[in-house]
Coordinates of C-alpha atoms (C1' of nucleotides) in Angstrom, one line a residue:
Chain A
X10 CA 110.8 109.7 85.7
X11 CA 110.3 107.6 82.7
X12 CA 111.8 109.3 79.7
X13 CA 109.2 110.0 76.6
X14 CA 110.8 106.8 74.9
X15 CA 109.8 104.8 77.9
X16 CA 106.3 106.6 77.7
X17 CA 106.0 105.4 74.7
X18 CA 107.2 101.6 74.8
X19 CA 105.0 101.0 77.8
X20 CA 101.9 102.5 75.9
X21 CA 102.8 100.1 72.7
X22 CA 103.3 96.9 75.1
X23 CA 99.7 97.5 75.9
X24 CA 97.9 98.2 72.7
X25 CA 96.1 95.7 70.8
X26 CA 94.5 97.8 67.9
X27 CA 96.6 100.5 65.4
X28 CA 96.4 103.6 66.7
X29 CA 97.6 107.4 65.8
X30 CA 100.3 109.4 66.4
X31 CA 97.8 112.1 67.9
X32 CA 96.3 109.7 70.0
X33 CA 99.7 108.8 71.9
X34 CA 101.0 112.7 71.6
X35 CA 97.9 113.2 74.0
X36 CA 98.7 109.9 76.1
X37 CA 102.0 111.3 76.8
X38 CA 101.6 114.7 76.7
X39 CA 104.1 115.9 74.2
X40 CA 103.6 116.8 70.5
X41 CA 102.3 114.3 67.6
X42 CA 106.2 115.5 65.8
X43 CA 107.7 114.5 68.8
X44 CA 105.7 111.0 69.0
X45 CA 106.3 110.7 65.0
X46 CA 110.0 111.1 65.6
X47 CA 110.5 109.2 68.5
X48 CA 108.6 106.5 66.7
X49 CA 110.9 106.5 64.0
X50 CA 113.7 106.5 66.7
X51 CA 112.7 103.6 68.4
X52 CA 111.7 101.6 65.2
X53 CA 115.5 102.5 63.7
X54 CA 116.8 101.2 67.4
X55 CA 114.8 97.7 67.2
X56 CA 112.5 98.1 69.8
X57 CA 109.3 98.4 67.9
X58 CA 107.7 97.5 64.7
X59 CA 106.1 100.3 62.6
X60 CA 103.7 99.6 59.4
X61 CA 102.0 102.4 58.3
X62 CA 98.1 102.0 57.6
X63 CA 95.6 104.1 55.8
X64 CA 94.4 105.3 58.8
X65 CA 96.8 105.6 61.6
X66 CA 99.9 103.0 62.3
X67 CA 100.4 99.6 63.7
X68 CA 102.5 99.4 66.5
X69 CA 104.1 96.2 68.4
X70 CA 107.3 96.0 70.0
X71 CA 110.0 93.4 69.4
X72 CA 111.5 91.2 71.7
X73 CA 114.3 93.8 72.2
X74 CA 111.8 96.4 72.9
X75 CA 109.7 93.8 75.6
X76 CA 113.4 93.1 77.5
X77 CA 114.1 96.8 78.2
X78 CA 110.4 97.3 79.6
X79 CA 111.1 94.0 81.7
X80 CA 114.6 94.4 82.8
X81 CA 113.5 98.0 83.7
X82 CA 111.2 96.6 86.0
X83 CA 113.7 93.7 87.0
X84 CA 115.5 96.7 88.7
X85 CA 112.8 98.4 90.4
X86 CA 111.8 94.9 91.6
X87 CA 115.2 94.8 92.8
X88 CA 115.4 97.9 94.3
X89 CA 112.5 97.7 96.0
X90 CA 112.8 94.4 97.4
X91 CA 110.3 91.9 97.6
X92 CA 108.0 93.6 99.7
X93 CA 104.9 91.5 99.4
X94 CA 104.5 91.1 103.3
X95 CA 105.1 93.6 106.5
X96 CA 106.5 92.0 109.3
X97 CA 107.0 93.5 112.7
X98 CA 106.4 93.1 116.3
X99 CA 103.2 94.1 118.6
X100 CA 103.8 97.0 120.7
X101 CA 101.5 98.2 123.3
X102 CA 100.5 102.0 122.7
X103 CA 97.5 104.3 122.9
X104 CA 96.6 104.1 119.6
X105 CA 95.3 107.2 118.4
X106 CA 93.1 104.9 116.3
X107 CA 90.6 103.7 119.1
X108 CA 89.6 107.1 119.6
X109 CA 88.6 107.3 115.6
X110 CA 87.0 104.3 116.3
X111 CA 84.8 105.6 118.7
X112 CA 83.5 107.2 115.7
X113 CA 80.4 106.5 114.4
X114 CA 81.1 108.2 110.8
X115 CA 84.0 106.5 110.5
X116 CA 82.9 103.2 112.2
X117 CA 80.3 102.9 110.1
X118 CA 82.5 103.2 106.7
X119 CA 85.5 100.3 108.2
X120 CA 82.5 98.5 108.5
X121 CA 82.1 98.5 105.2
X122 CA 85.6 98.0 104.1
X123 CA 85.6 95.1 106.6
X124 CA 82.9 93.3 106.3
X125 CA 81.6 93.9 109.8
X126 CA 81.9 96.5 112.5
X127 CA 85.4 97.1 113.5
X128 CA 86.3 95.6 116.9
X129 CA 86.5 99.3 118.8
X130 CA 90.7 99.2 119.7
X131 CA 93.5 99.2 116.9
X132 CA 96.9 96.8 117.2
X133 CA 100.2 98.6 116.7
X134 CA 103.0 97.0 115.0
X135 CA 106.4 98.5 115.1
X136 CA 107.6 98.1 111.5
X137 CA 110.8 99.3 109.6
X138 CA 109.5 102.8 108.0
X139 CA 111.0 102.1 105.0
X140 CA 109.6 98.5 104.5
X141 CA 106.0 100.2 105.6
X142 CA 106.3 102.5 102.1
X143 CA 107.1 100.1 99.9
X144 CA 104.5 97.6 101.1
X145 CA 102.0 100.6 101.3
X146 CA 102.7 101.7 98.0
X147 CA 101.7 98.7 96.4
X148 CA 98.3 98.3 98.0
X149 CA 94.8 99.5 96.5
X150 CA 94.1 102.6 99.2
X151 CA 90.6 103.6 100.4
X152 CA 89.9 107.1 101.3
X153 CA 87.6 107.2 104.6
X154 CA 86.6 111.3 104.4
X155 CA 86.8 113.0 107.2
X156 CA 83.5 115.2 108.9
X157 CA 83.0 118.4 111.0
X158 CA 80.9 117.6 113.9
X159 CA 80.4 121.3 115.1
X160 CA 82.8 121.3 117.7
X161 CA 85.8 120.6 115.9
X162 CA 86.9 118.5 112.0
X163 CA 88.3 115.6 112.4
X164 CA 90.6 114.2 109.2
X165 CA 90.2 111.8 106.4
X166 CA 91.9 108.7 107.4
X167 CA 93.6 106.0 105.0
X168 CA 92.5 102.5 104.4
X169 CA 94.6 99.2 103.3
X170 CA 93.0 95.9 102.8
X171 CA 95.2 93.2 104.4
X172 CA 95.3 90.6 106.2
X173 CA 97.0 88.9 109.5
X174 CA 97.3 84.8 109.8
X175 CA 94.4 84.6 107.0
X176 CA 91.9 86.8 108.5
X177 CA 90.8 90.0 106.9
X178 CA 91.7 93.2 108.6
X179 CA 92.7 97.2 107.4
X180 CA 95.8 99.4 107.8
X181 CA 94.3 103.1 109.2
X182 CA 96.1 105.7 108.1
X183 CA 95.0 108.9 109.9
X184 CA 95.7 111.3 106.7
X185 CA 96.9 114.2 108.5
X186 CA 99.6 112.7 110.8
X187 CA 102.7 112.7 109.5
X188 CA 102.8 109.3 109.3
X189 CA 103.3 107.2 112.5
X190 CA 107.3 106.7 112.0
X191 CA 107.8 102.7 111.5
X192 CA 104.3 102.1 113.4
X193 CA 101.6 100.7 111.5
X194 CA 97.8 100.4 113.2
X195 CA 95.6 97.4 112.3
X196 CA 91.9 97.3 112.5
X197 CA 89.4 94.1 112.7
X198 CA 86.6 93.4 113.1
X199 CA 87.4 90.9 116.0
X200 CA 89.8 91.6 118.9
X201 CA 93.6 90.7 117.7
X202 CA 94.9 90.0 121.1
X203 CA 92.3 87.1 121.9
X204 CA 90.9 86.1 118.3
X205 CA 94.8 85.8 117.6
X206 CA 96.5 85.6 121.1
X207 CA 98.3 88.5 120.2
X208 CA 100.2 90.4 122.9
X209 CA 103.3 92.8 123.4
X210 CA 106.0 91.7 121.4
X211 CA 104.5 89.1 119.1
X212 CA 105.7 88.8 115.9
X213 CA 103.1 90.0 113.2
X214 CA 103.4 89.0 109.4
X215 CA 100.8 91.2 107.7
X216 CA 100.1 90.5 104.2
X217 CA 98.5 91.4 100.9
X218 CA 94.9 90.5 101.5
X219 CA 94.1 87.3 98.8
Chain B
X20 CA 114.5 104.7 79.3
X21 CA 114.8 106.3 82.9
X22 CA 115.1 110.0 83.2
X23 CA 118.6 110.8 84.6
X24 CA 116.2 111.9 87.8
X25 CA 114.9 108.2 88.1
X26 CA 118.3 106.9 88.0
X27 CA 119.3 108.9 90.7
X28 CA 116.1 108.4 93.0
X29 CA 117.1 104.5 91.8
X30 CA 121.0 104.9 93.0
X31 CA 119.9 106.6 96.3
X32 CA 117.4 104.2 97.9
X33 CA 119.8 101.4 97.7
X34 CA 122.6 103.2 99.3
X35 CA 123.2 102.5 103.1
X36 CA 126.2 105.1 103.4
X37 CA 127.1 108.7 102.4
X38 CA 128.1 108.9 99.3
X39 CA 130.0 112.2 96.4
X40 CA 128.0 113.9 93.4
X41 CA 131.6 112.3 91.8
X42 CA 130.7 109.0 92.9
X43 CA 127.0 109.5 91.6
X44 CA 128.2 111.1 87.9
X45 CA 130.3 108.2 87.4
X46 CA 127.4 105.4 88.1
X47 CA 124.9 106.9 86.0
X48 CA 127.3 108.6 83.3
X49 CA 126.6 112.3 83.5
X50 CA 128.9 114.8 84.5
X51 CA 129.5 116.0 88.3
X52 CA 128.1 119.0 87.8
X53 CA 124.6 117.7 87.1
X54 CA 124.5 115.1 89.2
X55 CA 124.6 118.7 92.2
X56 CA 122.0 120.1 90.2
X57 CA 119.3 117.4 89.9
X58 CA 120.1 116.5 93.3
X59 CA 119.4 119.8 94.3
X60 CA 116.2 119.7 91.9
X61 CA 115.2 116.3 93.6
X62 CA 115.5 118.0 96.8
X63 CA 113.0 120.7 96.2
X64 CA 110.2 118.6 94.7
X65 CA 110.8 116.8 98.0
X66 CA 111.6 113.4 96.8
X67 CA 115.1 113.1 98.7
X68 CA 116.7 114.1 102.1
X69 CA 120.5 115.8 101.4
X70 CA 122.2 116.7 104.1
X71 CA 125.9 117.9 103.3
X72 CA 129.3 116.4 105.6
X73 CA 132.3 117.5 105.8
X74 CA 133.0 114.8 102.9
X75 CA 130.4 114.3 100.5
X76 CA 126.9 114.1 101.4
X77 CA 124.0 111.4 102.9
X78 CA 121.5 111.2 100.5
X79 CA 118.0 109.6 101.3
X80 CA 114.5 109.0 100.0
X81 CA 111.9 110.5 101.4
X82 CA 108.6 108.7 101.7
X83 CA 107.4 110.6 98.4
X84 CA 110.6 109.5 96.6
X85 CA 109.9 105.8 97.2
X86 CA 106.4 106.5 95.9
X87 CA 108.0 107.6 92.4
X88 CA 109.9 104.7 92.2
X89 CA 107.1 102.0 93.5
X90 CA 104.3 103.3 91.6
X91 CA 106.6 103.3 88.4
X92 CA 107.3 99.7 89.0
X93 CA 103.7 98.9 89.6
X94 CA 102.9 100.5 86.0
X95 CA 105.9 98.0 84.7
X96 CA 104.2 95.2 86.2
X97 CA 101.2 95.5 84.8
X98 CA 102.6 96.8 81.1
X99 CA 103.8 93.4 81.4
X100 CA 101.0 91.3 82.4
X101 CA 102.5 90.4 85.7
X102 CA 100.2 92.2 87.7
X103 CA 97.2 90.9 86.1
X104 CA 94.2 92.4 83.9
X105 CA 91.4 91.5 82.0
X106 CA 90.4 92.6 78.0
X107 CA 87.2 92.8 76.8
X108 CA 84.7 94.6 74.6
X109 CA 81.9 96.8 75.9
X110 CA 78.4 95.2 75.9
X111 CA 75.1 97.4 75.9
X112 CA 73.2 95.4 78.5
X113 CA 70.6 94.2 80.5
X114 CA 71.8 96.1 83.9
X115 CA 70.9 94.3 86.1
X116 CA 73.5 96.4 88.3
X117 CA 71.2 99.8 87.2
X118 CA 68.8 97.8 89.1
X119 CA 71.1 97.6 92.1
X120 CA 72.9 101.0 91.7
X121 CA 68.9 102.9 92.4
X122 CA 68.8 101.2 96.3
X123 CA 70.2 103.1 99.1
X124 CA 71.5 100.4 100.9
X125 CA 73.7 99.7 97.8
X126 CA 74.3 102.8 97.0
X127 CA 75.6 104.0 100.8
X128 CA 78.2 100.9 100.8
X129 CA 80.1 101.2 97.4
X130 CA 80.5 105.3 97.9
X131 CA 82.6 104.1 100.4
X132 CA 84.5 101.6 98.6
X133 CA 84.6 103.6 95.3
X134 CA 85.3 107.0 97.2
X135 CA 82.7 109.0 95.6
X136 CA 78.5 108.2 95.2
X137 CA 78.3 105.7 92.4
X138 CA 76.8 106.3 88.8
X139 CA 73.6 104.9 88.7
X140 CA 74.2 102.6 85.7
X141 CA 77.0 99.8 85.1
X142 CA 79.3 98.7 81.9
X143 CA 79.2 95.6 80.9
X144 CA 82.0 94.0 79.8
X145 CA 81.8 90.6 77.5
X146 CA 85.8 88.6 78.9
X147 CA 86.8 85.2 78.9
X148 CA 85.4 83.7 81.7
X149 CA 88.4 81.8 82.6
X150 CA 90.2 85.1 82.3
X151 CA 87.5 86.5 85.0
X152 CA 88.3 83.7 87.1
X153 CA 91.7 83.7 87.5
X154 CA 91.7 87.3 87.6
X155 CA 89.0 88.2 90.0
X156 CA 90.6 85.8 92.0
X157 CA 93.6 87.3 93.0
X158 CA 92.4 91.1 93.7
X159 CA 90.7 91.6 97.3
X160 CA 87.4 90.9 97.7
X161 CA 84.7 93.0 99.8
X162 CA 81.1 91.8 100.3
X163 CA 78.5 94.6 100.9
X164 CA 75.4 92.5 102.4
X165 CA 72.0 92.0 101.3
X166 CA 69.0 93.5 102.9
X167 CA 65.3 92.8 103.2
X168 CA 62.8 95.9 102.6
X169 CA 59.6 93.9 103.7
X170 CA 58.5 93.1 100.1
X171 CA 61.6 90.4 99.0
X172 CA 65.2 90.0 100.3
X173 CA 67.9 91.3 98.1
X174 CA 71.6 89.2 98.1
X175 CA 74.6 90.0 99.1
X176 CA 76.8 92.1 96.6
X177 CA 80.6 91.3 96.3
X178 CA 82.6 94.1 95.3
X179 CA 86.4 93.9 93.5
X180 CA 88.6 97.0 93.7
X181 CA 90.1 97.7 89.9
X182 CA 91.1 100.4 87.5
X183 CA 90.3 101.2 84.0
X184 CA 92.4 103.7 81.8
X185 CA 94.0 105.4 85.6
X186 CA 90.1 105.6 87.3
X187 CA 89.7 104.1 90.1
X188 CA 86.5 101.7 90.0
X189 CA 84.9 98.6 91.2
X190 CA 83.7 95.0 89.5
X191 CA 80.5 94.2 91.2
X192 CA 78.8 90.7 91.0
X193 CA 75.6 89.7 92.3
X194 CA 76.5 86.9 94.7
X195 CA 73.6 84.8 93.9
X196 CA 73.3 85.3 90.7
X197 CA 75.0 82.4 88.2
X198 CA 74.7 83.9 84.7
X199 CA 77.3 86.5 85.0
X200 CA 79.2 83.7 83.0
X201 CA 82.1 85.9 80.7
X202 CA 80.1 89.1 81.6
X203 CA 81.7 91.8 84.5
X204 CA 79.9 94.5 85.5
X205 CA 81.7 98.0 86.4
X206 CA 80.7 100.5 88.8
X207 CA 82.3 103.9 88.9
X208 CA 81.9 107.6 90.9
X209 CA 81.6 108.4 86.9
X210 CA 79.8 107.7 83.4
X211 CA 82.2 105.5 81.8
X212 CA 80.6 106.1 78.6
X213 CA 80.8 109.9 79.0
X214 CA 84.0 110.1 80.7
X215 CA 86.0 107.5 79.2
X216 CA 84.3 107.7 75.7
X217 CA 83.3 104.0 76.0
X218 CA 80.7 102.3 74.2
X219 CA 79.3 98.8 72.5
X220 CA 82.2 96.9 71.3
X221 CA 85.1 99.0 72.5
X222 CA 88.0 97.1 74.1
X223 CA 88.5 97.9 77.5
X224 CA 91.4 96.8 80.0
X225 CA 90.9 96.2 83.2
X226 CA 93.6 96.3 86.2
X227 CA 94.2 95.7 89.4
X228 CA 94.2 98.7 91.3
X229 CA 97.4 100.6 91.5
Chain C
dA25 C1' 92.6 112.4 57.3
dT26 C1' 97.2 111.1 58.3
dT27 C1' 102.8 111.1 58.9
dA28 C1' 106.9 113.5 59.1
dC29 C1' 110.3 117.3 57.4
dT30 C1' 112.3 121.9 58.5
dA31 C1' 113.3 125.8 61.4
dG32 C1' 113.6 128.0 65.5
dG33 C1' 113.5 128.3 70.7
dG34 C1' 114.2 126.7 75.4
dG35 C1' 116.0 123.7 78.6
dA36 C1' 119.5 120.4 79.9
dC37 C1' 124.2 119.4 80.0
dG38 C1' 129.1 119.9 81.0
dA39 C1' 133.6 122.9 81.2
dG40 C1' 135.6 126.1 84.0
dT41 C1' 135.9 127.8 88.4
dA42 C1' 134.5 130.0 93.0
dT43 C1' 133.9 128.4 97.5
Chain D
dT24 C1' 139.7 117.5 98.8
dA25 C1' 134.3 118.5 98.4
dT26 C1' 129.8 121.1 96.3
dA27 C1' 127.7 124.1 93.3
dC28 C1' 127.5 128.5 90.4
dT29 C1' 128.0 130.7 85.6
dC30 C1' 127.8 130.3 81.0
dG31 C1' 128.3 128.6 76.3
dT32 C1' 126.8 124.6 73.5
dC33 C1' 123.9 121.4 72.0
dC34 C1' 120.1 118.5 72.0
dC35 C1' 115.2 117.9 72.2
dC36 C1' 111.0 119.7 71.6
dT37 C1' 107.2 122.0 69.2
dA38 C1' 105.1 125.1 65.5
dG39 C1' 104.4 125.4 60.9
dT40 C1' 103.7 123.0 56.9
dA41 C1' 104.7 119.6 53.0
dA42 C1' 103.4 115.2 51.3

DNA sequence: ATTACTAGGGGACGAGTAT
DNA sequence: TATACTCGTCCCCTAGTAA
């Protein structure tokens, strides 16, 4: 997506020592001629400094070179929207989550990313898919693996740390379903609808846990 | 900087209504002609939806798509400092978190939150402790509890979800503990010193995960 | 060791055009 | 009108190698 020149500029923003141009050929996974001449590319276009040392070069990039990293990201940021919360509205629904959370294996693991056993029922919130990805997306995920219990395997499921009006609480993400279309399942370890009077057609802000 | 691909996938997630490959060439200054060829590519890597009319075609990002474009801007916002990480230089230590990583109950509880069975020894990292502060303090925090075994009670653990160099892996400190002053502790599924090629006094970056 | 020049090959691009 | 196929050109990349 990013072309090798990109590659390249977001690799310098982050160095702090001198470095070769064999080192960043294997960080970006072309040729050291191609880094060499891209480097002299990019230094002839003002977006980098290059001095030459004994062993290796020193790379920094210019102010010029730090405004098309950020005004790259300005659009992305843009095009994206802002996306740091999920809001939508409680829905009342068998979630297939309760039955996972019958569970013991995975019980025993939300525990973990909860901080206590997880209340044994899931809230669904109807969300705009499209919102749901980006706010997803930007979220450190947990994998919960999935078991065999003889009888039949039962799927790895995904985890989001989040949390609702301050308290901590976990998107599930059964892996295999193709994803729940616009409906997002919380799990707590305390029961949403009387911890947080939560009932069909509430409105639900759920937000970046921290 | 963007591959013509990424300003495509950029172009159609903020479009609402059908749009023409003429249309497209003409925003992102390639000819007609390629724009029906990458969209055709983007198609069959499964990033967009293209479904033809009778004039000109709706074009839409598929869940994958939007995950092109969100991680990208997530590498942006760290390249950029926005996003948050911590520098510092690899310490041969004490390990006190060795200590920790040989009890089961430990042991059981960050597998889950690090995915895979942790490597029974830590890195130690020598930062800025206001750095740690400030840092640590806006990533999510999980707490895997203390135990007793009969003999002495051991503290509670808190565990911070981070990256270094693309692997997923954790900062652990020892709740009770008050000397970790400028000092973080890494746990990883893997030997940083093996894996990354880390040891005393190399500079290592920590980031947020994702 | 390094960087970077030269030569050659492959892929991306656009003009023309079928549909 | 549209999209998209064919094909010739050119650009970018890499291998070899000089400095």
């Amino acid at each position: 997506m990013l072309t090798t020149k990109g590659e390249l500029l977001l690799r310098i923003n982050s160095l702090k020592e001198p470095t070769t141009t064999v080192d960043l050929a294997e960080a970006t996974s072309v040729s050291q001629q191609s880094v060499s001449r891209l480097l002299i590319d990019l230094a002839a276009e003002g977006l980098i400094i290059k001095k030459p040392l004994v062993h290796g070069l020193e790379l920094r990039l210019t102010s010029k070179g730090l405004n098309v990293i950020a005004s790259l990201a300005a659009r992305l940021e843009h095009a994206l929207g802002k996306g740091g919360r999920l809001t939508g509205k409680v829905e009342t629904g068998i979630g297939e989550g309760k039955y996972y959370l019958s569970m013991e294996q995975y019980k025993e693991k939300l525990a973990v990313l909860l901080g206590a056993s997880p209340y044994p029922g899931t809230l669904n919130v109807r969300v705009e898919e499209t919102e749901k990805e980006t706010f997803l997306a930007r979220l450190p995920l947990f994998e919960v693996p999935g078991f065999e219990d003889g009888q039949r395997t039962y799927g790895p499921i995904h985890f989001y740390p989040v949390s609702v009006a301050g308290h901590d609480c976990g998107i599930v993400v059964p892996v295999r379903t193709s994803h729940g279309q616009g409906l997002v399942e919380l799990v707590a370890p305390f029961n949403f609808r009387k911890t947080l009077g939560l009932s069909e057609g509430h409105e639900v802000a759920i937000e970046a846990r921290r």
